C-alpha atoms as one frame of an Amber mdcrd trajectory, in Angstrom:
protein
  53.830  15.454  -0.046  50.367  14.010   0.178  47.590  15.800   2.001  46.277
  14.154   5.192  42.959  15.830   4.664  41.208  12.720   3.145  42.391  10.478
   6.031  41.123  12.958   8.661  37.867  13.374   6.746  37.447   9.559   6.555
  38.125   9.179  10.270  35.680  11.914  11.060  32.950  10.281   8.920  33.521
   6.886  10.445  33.464   8.336  14.021  30.210  10.149  13.320  28.625   6.929
  11.966  29.755   4.974  14.967  28.506   7.598  17.358  25.088   7.718  15.646
  24.675   3.920  15.637  25.710   3.798  19.325  23.061   6.466  20.218  20.384
   4.679  18.180  20.983   1.373  19.941  20.252   3.000  23.308  17.336   5.041
  21.989  15.293   2.003  21.140  12.359   1.062  23.396  13.252  -1.227  26.270
  11.437  -4.465  26.100  11.539  -6.905  29.031  12.718 -10.492  28.661  10.254
 -12.765  26.861   7.803 -13.942  27.936   6.955 -11.613  30.842   5.029 -13.295
  33.629   2.083 -11.243  34.844   0.897 -12.218  38.292  -1.135 -10.508  40.880
  -0.610 -11.207  44.581  -3.280 -13.518  45.965  -4.628 -14.166  42.416  -6.994
 -16.989  42.091  -5.888 -18.076  38.661  -2.326 -18.901  37.527  -0.074 -16.073
  36.184  -0.178 -15.132  32.526   2.794 -15.440  30.162   2.780 -12.258  28.180
   4.800 -11.557  25.019   5.559  -8.005  24.169   7.044  -9.256  20.801   3.777
 -10.944  19.859   1.728  -7.862  20.637   4.031  -5.183  19.205   5.644  -6.895
  16.217   3.166  -9.511  15.076  -0.088  -7.730  16.059   1.322  -4.264  15.351
  -0.071  -2.789  18.664   1.607   0.460  19.549   3.209   0.486  23.054   1.215
   3.579  23.998  -2.061   1.585  23.710  -1.199  -0.249  26.939   1.363   2.135
  28.426  -1.066   5.009  27.954   0.223   7.202  30.783   3.977   6.800  30.518
   5.872  10.073  30.306   8.672   8.598  28.253   7.502   6.009  25.713  11.067
   4.801  25.240  11.102   3.786  28.929   7.672   2.340  29.661   6.813   1.563
  33.304   5.169  -1.642  34.467   1.400  -1.722  34.910   1.541  -1.852  38.633
   3.201   1.582  38.778  -0.261   3.087  38.045  -2.694   0.274  38.663  -2.850
  -0.886  42.318  -3.085  -4.590  43.138  -5.910  -4.046  45.624  -9.036  -1.941
  45.224  -8.499   1.597  43.973  -9.337   4.574  46.114 -11.210   7.637  44.770
  -9.597   9.081  41.745  -6.991   6.254  41.372  -6.559   4.095  38.312  -8.406
   0.866  37.979  -7.023  -2.054  39.989  -4.517  -4.123  38.044  -6.842  -7.134
  37.448  -9.667  -4.926  36.132  -7.214  -2.952  33.939  -5.716  -6.119  32.410
  -9.156  -7.621  31.700 -10.612  -4.376  30.400  -7.599  -3.883  28.020  -6.980
  -7.511  26.949 -10.329  -9.283  26.705 -12.075  -6.925  24.176  -8.972  -6.850
  21.948  -8.675 -10.657  22.044 -12.319 -11.076  21.184 -12.047  -8.636  18.301
  -8.988 -10.417  16.846 -10.697 -13.775  17.257 -13.797 -12.453  15.436 -11.482
 -11.469  12.571 -10.099 -15.089  12.501  -6.773 -13.938  14.039  -5.842 -16.483
  16.739  -6.104 -14.950  20.200  -6.921 -16.571  23.493 -10.487 -15.709  24.640
 -11.124 -18.306  27.398  -9.700 -17.679  30.938  -7.634 -20.846  30.889  -6.048
 -19.961  27.578  -4.173 -17.073  29.204  -4.126 -18.377  32.760  -2.448 -21.698
  32.072  -1.519 -24.051  34.896
């Protein structure tokens, strides 16, 4: 009579592999649909089409650079969770518009200076 041990062992190994791959697929960082539209209520310029893929994969910018206060880096929150649309009160984060410009413009200028294409004029991000 043949032993069933190898069959059970093989089933156990396959189950463990499937379980690990299932867990890893849910452990990856959540990235919104591309491109993400960034708009501020009552904004004077058109919304900005933002690509997380361009910034994280092509430019190799770590998510924590922008999502600097998120408690769980695998589930980043939107900017407006911390940055108010209107003027900030004492002790609050910068208003969203200021935070975006303070974060984006210097980085784009630095990239452009290194001959890496990046929009640096207002209408290159705020397209009609």
